[in-house]
PDB file of C-alpha atoms in Angstrom:
ATOM      1  CA  MET S   1      45.367 119.071 199.145  1.00 75.00           C
ATOM      2  CA  SER S   2      47.470 121.399 196.732  1.00 80.00           C
ATOM      3  CA  GLN S   3      50.423 118.988 197.047  1.00 84.00           C
ATOM      4  CA  LEU S   4      48.309 116.398 196.260  1.00 81.00           C
ATOM      5  CA  ASN S   5      46.867 117.837 193.241  1.00 83.00           C
ATOM      6  CA  ASN S   6      50.649 118.508 192.141  1.00 85.00           C
ATOM      7  CA  GLU S   7      51.690 114.925 192.887  1.00 86.00           C
ATOM      8  CA  LEU S   8      48.940 113.653 190.972  1.00 84.00           C
ATOM      9  CA  ASN S   9      49.434 116.074 188.112  1.00 86.00           C
ATOM     10  CA  ASN S  10      52.855 114.838 188.151  1.00 87.00           C
ATOM     11  CA  LEU S  11      52.041 110.915 187.930  1.00 86.00           C
ATOM     12  CA  SER S  12      49.658 111.790 185.201  1.00 88.00           C
ATOM     13  CA  ARG S  13      52.353 113.682 183.082  1.00 90.00           C
ATOM     14  CA  GLN S  14      54.800 110.668 183.757  1.00 91.00           C
ATOM     15  CA  LEU S  15      51.989 108.241 182.623  1.00 89.00           C
ATOM     16  CA  THR S  16      51.586 110.013 179.599  1.00 91.00           C
ATOM     17  CA  LYS S  17      55.096 109.927 178.653  1.00 91.00           C
ATOM     18  CA  GLN S  18      55.401 106.065 179.370  1.00 90.00           C
ATOM     19  CA  ASN S  19      52.465 105.465 177.404  1.00 89.00           C
ATOM     20  CA  ILE S  20      53.896 107.570 174.482  1.00 91.00           C
ATOM     21  CA  LYS S  21      57.255 105.459 175.016  1.00 88.00           C
ATOM     22  CA  LEU S  22      55.266 102.194 175.066  1.00 86.00           C
ATOM     23  CA  GLU S  23      53.540 102.864 171.546  1.00 87.00           C
ATOM     24  CA  GLN S  24      56.562 103.699 170.086  1.00 86.00           C
ATOM     25  CA  LEU S  25      58.389 100.395 171.148  1.00 82.00           C
ATOM     26  CA  ASN S  26      54.963  98.773 170.087  1.00 81.00           C
ATOM     27  CA  LYS S  27      55.486 100.524 166.500  1.00 81.00           C
ATOM     28  CA  LEU S  28      59.250  99.173 166.554  1.00 79.00           C
ATOM     29  CA  LYS S  29      58.293  95.655 167.612  1.00 77.00           C
ATOM     30  CA  ASN S  30      55.860  95.523 164.669  1.00 76.00           C
ATOM     31  CA  GLN S  31      58.213  97.019 162.094  1.00 78.00           C
ATOM     32  CA  PHE S  32      60.699  94.318 163.552  1.00 75.00           C
ATOM     33  CA  LEU S  33      58.347  91.469 163.226  1.00 75.00           C
ATOM     34  CA  GLY S  34      57.363  92.648 159.650  1.00 75.00           C
ATOM     35  CA  MET S  35      60.915  92.446 158.506  1.00 75.00           C
ATOM     36  CA  ALA S  36      61.720  89.427 160.048  1.00 76.00           C
ATOM     37  CA  ALA S  37      58.789  87.883 158.429  1.00 76.00           C
ATOM     38  CA  HIS S  38      59.735  88.936 155.194  1.00 74.00           C
ATOM     39  CA  ASP S  39      63.232  87.894 155.432  1.00 75.00           C
ATOM     40  CA  LEU S  40      62.047  84.608 156.280  1.00 79.00           C
ATOM     41  CA  ARG S  41      59.592  84.074 153.601  1.00 79.00           C
ATOM     42  CA  ASN S  42      62.411  84.568 150.731  1.00 78.00           C
ATOM     43  CA  PRO S  43      64.394  81.803 151.795  1.00 80.00           C
ATOM     44  CA  ILE S  44      61.535  79.420 152.725  1.00 84.00           C
ATOM     45  CA  GLY S  45      59.897  80.393 149.021  1.00 81.00           C
ATOM     46  CA  ASN S  46      63.327  79.695 147.481  1.00 80.00           C
ATOM     47  CA  ILE S  47      63.631  76.236 149.014  1.00 85.00           C
ATOM     48  CA  LEU S  48      60.147  75.421 148.377  1.00 85.00           C
ATOM     49  CA  MET S  49      60.362  76.627 144.598  1.00 83.00           C
ATOM     50  CA  TYR S  50      63.813  75.097 143.947  1.00 81.00           C
ATOM     51  CA  SER S  51      62.973  71.540 145.604  1.00 85.00           C
ATOM     52  CA  GLU S  52      59.407  71.434 143.354  1.00 84.00           C
ATOM     53  CA  PHE S  53      61.931  72.511 140.472  1.00 80.00           C
ATOM     54  CA  ILE S  54      64.000  69.598 140.917  1.00 82.00           C
ATOM     55  CA  LEU S  55      61.130  67.218 141.428  1.00 83.00           C
ATOM     56  CA  GLU S  56      59.217  68.364 138.240  1.00 82.00           C
ATOM     57  CA  ASN S  57      62.587  68.691 136.046  1.00 79.00           C
ATOM     58  CA  GLN S  58      64.983  66.047 137.727  1.00 77.00           C
ATOM     59  CA  SER S  59      65.239  64.318 134.293  1.00 77.00           C
ATOM     60  CA  ASP S  60      65.965  67.126 132.318  1.00 77.00           C
ATOM     61  CA  PHE S  61      68.945  68.538 134.898  1.00 73.00           C
ATOM     62  CA  GLU S  62      72.355  68.368 133.859  1.00 80.00           C
ATOM     63  CA  PRO S  63      74.819  67.342 136.845  1.00 80.00           C
ATOM     64  CA  THR S  64      76.157  70.937 137.061  1.00 82.00           C
ATOM     65  CA  GLU S  65      72.492  72.413 137.197  1.00 80.00           C
ATOM     66  CA  MET S  66      71.375  69.832 139.844  1.00 81.00           C
ATOM     67  CA  THR S  67      74.252  70.595 141.813  1.00 84.00           C
ATOM     68  CA  LYS S  68      73.754  74.368 141.617  1.00 82.00           C
ATOM     69  CA  VAL S  69      70.195  74.102 142.589  1.00 81.00           C
ATOM     70  CA  ILE S  70      71.059  72.040 146.001  1.00 85.00           C
ATOM     71  CA  HIS S  71      73.830  74.574 146.482  1.00 85.00           C
ATOM     72  CA  ILE S  72      71.130  77.536 146.450  1.00 84.00           C
ATOM     73  CA  ILE S  73      68.612  75.094 148.874  1.00 85.00           C
ATOM     74  CA  ARG S  74      71.457  74.830 151.294  1.00 86.00           C
ATOM     75  CA  GLU S  75      72.656  78.137 151.287  1.00 84.00           C
ATOM     76  CA  SER S  76      69.046  79.458 151.689  1.00 83.00           C
ATOM     77  CA  SER S  77      68.539  76.817 154.466  1.00 86.00           C
ATOM     78  CA  GLU S  78      71.791  78.056 156.042  1.00 85.00           C
ATOM     79  CA  TYR S  79      70.588  81.603 155.991  1.00 82.00           C
ATOM     80  CA  MET S  80      67.194  80.832 157.539  1.00 83.00           C
ATOM     81  CA  LEU S  81      69.055  78.892 160.450  1.00 84.00           C
ATOM     82  CA  ASN S  82      71.416  81.923 161.275  1.00 80.00           C
ATOM     83  CA  PHE S  83      68.336  84.237 160.996  1.00 79.00           C
ATOM     84  CA  ILE S  84      66.549  82.115 163.466  1.00 80.00           C
ATOM     85  CA  ASP S  85      69.648  82.068 165.822  1.00 76.00           C
ATOM     86  CA  GLU S  86      69.651  85.821 165.617  1.00 73.00           C
ATOM     87  CA  LEU S  87      66.043  86.445 166.330  1.00 73.00           C
ATOM     88  CA  LEU S  88      66.091  83.963 169.378  1.00 70.00           C
ATOM     89  CA  ASN S  89      68.890  86.038 170.554  1.00 67.00           C
ATOM     90  CA  VAL S  90      66.767  89.244 170.487  1.00 65.00           C
ATOM     91  CA  VAL S  91      67.123  89.794 174.449  1.00 57.00           C
ATOM     92  CA  LYS S  92      70.886  90.708 173.860  1.00 62.00           C
ATOM     93  CA  ILE S  93      69.825  93.314 171.671  1.00 61.00           C
ATOM     94  CA  GLU S  94      67.535  94.515 174.162  1.00 61.00           C
ATOM     95  CA  SER S  95      70.242  94.288 176.911  1.00 58.00           C
ATOM     96  CA  GLU S  96      72.653  96.140 174.449  1.00 60.00           C
ATOM     97  CA  LYS S  97      74.799  92.954 174.267  1.00 61.00           C
ATOM     98  CA  PHE S  98      74.481  92.763 170.648  1.00 59.00           C
ATOM     99  CA  ASP S  99      77.808  91.615 168.887  1.00 65.00           C
ATOM    100  CA  LEU S 100      78.660  92.203 165.203  1.00 68.00           C
ATOM    101  CA  LYS S 101      81.279  89.911 163.695  1.00 75.00           C
ATOM    102  CA  LYS S 102      82.374  92.319 161.141  1.00 79.00           C
ATOM    103  CA  THR S 103      84.515  91.301 158.267  1.00 81.00           C
ATOM    104  CA  GLU S 104      85.197  92.624 154.705  1.00 85.00           C
ATOM    105  CA  THR S 105      82.262  91.747 152.512  1.00 80.00           C
ATOM    106  CA  ASP S 106      81.961  91.484 148.921  1.00 83.00           C
ATOM    107  CA  ILE S 107      79.137  93.141 147.617  1.00 80.00           C
ATOM    108  CA  ALA S 108      79.602  91.736 144.317  1.00 84.00           C
ATOM    109  CA  LYS S 109      79.302  88.119 145.663  1.00 82.00           C
ATOM    110  CA  ILE S 110      76.042  89.108 147.191  1.00 77.00           C
ATOM    111  CA  ILE S 111      74.636  90.136 143.934  1.00 81.00           C
ATOM    112  CA  ARG S 112      75.902  87.144 142.209  1.00 83.00           C
ATOM    113  CA  ASN S 113      74.319  84.795 144.853  1.00 78.00           C
ATOM    114  CA  SER S 114      71.116  86.774 144.257  1.00 78.00           C
ATOM    115  CA  TYR S 115      71.357  86.312 140.386  1.00 83.00           C
ATOM    116  CA  ASP S 116      72.283  82.471 140.669  1.00 80.00           C
ATOM    117  CA  LEU S 117      68.992  82.328 143.321  1.00 75.00           C
ATOM    118  CA  ASN S 118      66.630  83.670 140.588  1.00 78.00           C
ATOM    119  CA  SER S 119      68.260  82.894 137.177  1.00 80.00           C
ATOM    120  CA  LEU S 120      66.883  79.244 137.110  1.00 73.00           C
ATOM    121  CA  LEU S 121      63.530  79.930 138.267  1.00 74.00           C
ATOM    122  CA  ALA S 122      63.599  82.744 135.426  1.00 80.00           C
ATOM    123  CA  GLN S 123      64.642  80.139 132.979  1.00 78.00           C
ATOM    124  CA  LYS S 124      61.950  78.000 133.855  1.00 75.00           C
ATOM    125  CA  LYS S 125      59.435  80.558 133.240  1.00 80.00           C
ATOM    126  CA  HIS S 126      61.024  81.390 129.919  1.00 85.00           C
ATOM    127  CA  LEU S 127      62.586  84.801 130.874  1.00 87.00           C
ATOM    128  CA  LYS S 128      66.037  85.846 130.752  1.00 88.00           C
ATOM    129  CA  ILE S 129      67.670  87.819 133.340  1.00 89.00           C
ATOM    130  CA  SER S 130      71.242  89.471 133.129  1.00 89.00           C
ATOM    131  CA  LEU S 131      74.028  90.357 135.610  1.00 89.00           C
ATOM    132  CA  ASN S 132      75.993  93.404 134.748  1.00 89.00           C
ATOM    133  CA  LEU S 133      78.718  94.255 137.761  1.00 88.00           C
ATOM    134  CA  PHE S 134      80.839  97.354 137.678  1.00 86.00           C
ATOM    135  CA  GLU S 135      84.346  96.330 137.339  1.00 84.00           C
ATOM    136  CA  LYS S 136      85.361  97.563 140.957  1.00 84.00           C
ATOM    137  CA  MET S 137      82.967  96.770 143.206  1.00 82.00           C
ATOM    138  CA  PRO S 138      82.879  97.785 146.922  1.00 80.00           C
ATOM    139  CA  VAL S 139      84.300  95.859 149.836  1.00 81.00           C
ATOM    140  CA  VAL S 140      82.084  96.628 152.925  1.00 78.00           C
ATOM    141  CA  LEU S 141      82.636  96.021 156.322  1.00 79.00           C
ATOM    142  CA  MET S 142      79.796  94.381 157.921  1.00 76.00           C
ATOM    143  CA  ASP S 143      78.345  91.109 159.511  1.00 73.00           C
ATOM    144  CA  TYR S 144      76.850  89.336 156.695  1.00 70.00           C
ATOM    145  CA  ASN S 145      74.717  86.882 158.756  1.00 65.00           C
ATOM    146  CA  LYS S 146      72.921  89.910 160.889  1.00 62.00           C
ATOM    147  CA  LYS S 147      72.554  91.925 157.839  1.00 56.00           C
ATOM    148  CA  PHE S 148      68.711  92.031 158.671  1.00 49.00           C
ATOM    149  CA  LEU S 149      69.138  93.054 162.297  1.00 47.00           C
ATOM    150  CA  VAL S 150      71.742  95.773 161.490  1.00 45.00           C
ATOM    151  CA  PHE S 151      69.375  97.099 159.043  1.00 43.00           C
ATOM    152  CA  PHE S 152      66.657  97.180 161.591  1.00 43.00           C
ATOM    153  CA  LEU S 153      68.879  98.698 164.379  1.00 44.00           C
ATOM    154  CA  LEU S 154      70.003 101.540 162.160  1.00 41.00           C
ATOM    155  CA  ASN S 155      66.352 102.518 161.135  1.00 39.00           C
TER     156      ASN S 155
END
């Protein structure tokens, strides 16, 4: 009888440990989904805003401005497609087969892209934003298309 009680106590402790582990995994999953939704909302919002911007102001556009806006829409669409591909490959992360293709990435280019993305919308709202970069910006070794997933895995 004593041995049976010891086994039950051991099983109870193991079950408690597994429940704690499941709660932690569930919390990580929720953080991941929240970050994923946020990372998808931005490019979808950009595509929607710029599309509406084109429709409402197409007669006011100079050809170079139109090209710039269409380029931003294309970049946002490409980002979303790459991001969704990565979400669909979450199994790779779970099986520890997550592959990073690190390349030297110009941080200034990322900042300029963000500036370009927001400057036309700011103009529409009669706001002015400016961009001030350091003369020498760092080059970082990273997988640009997986920046969201890398951030999630490191936190």
